[in-house]
Each structure stands twice: as C-alpha cells, then as structure tokens.
Coordinates of C-alpha atoms in Angstrom, one line a residue:
M1 CA 0.0 0.0 0.0
K2 CA 2.1 2.9 -1.1
G3 CA -0.9 5.3 -1.7
K4 CA -1.9 8.4 0.3
I5 CA -1.1 8.4 3.9
L6 CA -4.3 8.3 5.9
E7 CA -5.1 10.7 8.6
S8 CA -4.0 8.0 11.4
G9 CA -0.8 7.7 9.5
E10 CA -0.2 11.3 9.6
D11 CA -1.0 11.4 13.4
Y12 CA 1.7 8.6 13.9
L13 CA 4.3 10.5 11.7
E14 CA 3.6 13.6 13.7
T15 CA 4.0 11.7 17.0
I16 CA 7.3 10.2 15.9
L17 CA 8.7 13.7 14.9
V18 CA 7.6 15.0 18.4
L19 CA 9.0 12.2 20.3
Q20 CA 12.3 12.3 18.2
N21 CA 12.7 16.0 19.1
R22 CA 11.9 15.3 22.7
N23 CA 13.8 12.0 23.3
G24 CA 16.3 11.6 20.4
E25 CA 15.2 8.0 19.8
V26 CA 11.7 6.3 19.3
R27 CA 10.5 2.9 19.8
S28 CA 6.9 1.5 19.3
V29 CA 6.4 1.4 23.0
D30 CA 7.1 5.0 23.4
I31 CA 4.4 5.8 20.5
A32 CA 1.9 3.7 22.2
T33 CA 2.5 5.4 25.5
E34 CA 2.2 8.8 24.0
M35 CA -0.8 8.2 21.9
E36 CA -2.4 6.0 24.5
F37 CA -2.8 3.3 21.9
S38 CA -2.3 -0.5 22.4
K39 CA 1.1 -1.9 21.2
P40 CA -0.6 -4.2 18.6
S41 CA -2.3 -1.2 17.0
V42 CA 1.1 0.6 17.0
S43 CA 2.8 -2.3 15.4
V44 CA 0.2 -2.6 12.6
A45 CA 0.6 1.1 11.9
M46 CA 4.4 0.9 11.8
K47 CA 4.2 -2.0 9.3
N48 CA 2.1 0.2 7.1
L49 CA 4.4 3.2 7.6
R50 CA 7.4 1.1 6.6
E51 CA 5.6 -0.3 3.5
Q52 CA 4.8 3.3 2.4
E53 CA 8.5 4.2 3.0
C54 CA 7.7 6.8 5.7
I55 CA 9.9 5.1 8.4
V56 CA 12.7 2.7 8.9
V57 CA 13.2 0.4 11.9
D58 CA 16.5 -0.7 12.8
K59 CA 17.5 -4.1 14.4
N60 CA 17.0 -2.7 17.8
G61 CA 13.4 -1.5 17.2
Y62 CA 14.4 2.0 16.8
I63 CA 12.2 4.0 14.5
T64 CA 13.3 6.8 12.2
L65 CA 11.5 9.0 9.7
T66 CA 12.6 8.9 6.0
E67 CA 12.8 12.1 4.2
K68 CA 9.2 11.3 2.8
G69 CA 7.9 10.6 6.6
K70 CA 9.8 13.7 7.8
D71 CA 8.2 16.0 5.2
I72 CA 4.7 14.8 6.0
A73 CA 5.2 15.0 9.7
E74 CA 6.7 18.4 9.6
K75 CA 3.8 19.8 7.6
V76 CA 1.2 18.1 9.9
Y77 CA 3.0 19.5 12.9
E78 CA 3.3 22.9 11.7
R79 CA -0.6 22.9 11.0
H80 CA -1.2 21.6 14.4
V81 CA 1.0 24.2 16.2
L82 CA -0.4 27.2 14.1
F83 CA -4.0 26.1 14.7
T84 CA -3.7 25.3 18.5
N85 CA -2.0 28.7 19.1
W86 CA -4.5 30.5 16.9
L87 CA -7.5 29.0 18.8
T88 CA -5.8 29.4 22.3
S89 CA -5.2 33.1 21.3
M90 CA -9.0 33.3 20.9
G91 CA -9.6 32.0 24.3
V92 CA -10.3 28.4 23.7
P93 CA -8.7 26.2 26.4
E94 CA -5.6 24.7 25.3
E95 CA -6.7 21.0 25.7
I96 CA -9.7 21.8 23.4
A97 CA -7.7 23.9 21.0
A98 CA -5.2 20.9 20.5
R99 CA -7.9 18.4 19.9
D100 CA -9.7 20.6 17.4
A101 CA -6.3 21.5 15.8
C102 CA -5.7 17.7 15.3
R103 CA -9.1 17.5 13.4
I104 CA -8.4 20.6 11.4
E105 CA -4.8 19.9 10.4
H106 CA -5.8 16.9 8.3
C107 CA -8.6 18.1 6.2
L108 CA -7.8 21.6 5.1
S109 CA -6.3 22.2 1.6
A110 CA -2.8 23.4 1.2
E111 CA -4.3 26.8 -0.2
S112 CA -6.5 27.4 2.7
F113 CA -3.9 26.7 5.1
A114 CA -1.4 29.0 3.4
A115 CA -4.1 31.8 3.5
I116 CA -4.9 31.3 7.2
K117 CA -1.1 31.1 7.9
R118 CA -0.7 34.4 6.3
H119 CA -3.7 36.0 8.2
V120 CA -2.6 34.7 11.4
K121 CA 0.9 36.0 11.0
G122 CA -0.4 39.3 9.8
E123 CA 1.1 39.1 6.4

C-alpha cells in the first residue's frame, strides 16, 4: 500500500517527529504510550508506514523517519501548532484547542492553510 497516507498515519508520523525531538530515539512502545494506543495497534501502523516508505526500523526496534515521512510529519506538525496557538489566542482552552487542531490539520487544503497562515501571521 504505497498510496496516500491516511489521517491516522499522519498522526503517527507527527508523534514520531515530536518524540524524536523530545527524546532523540523512538520505539513503538514510546508511540503507544504517547498516543495512548495499544502496542498491537502501533505495530500494525508501523508496518504500514514502513511499507509506505515513511519510516525505517533498525534491528533494535528504533524508528526513524525517512525524508518522505519527515516531510509529512513536519507539515502536519506545523498545522497543529498554528491551529492550536490560533485557537488558544481566541480564548479556547488549550486541551480543546489541541484536540480541534488535530481535526483541522488533516482536512484543510494547502491553499486554505497558506491563506490562514498568512492571516494569522499578519502578512
């Protein structure tokens, strides 16, 4: 399955990016803990992301984003941060803002995101 990365795959890639930035190294158990998912669910997702050439897993179980995976993760993370900050700046509680940002980040077109980003940054 080398087609489009699904929303759940984007969430996993974003989580791997965040964990790599925070801890340096990432294993499936770290992802399961961070996302509050079962280890078998994470295992299936990692298999799918490997098949889509978004991650590599070394012999010790450490997960690294490929260029493709990192590109997707960084785009999703940028959206997440912008939307979370934007919503909290309007008075939305941070937990709700983060949850809503996670929903918005996946369904908005690149054109609409660019326009919102320009607006939020006052460009």
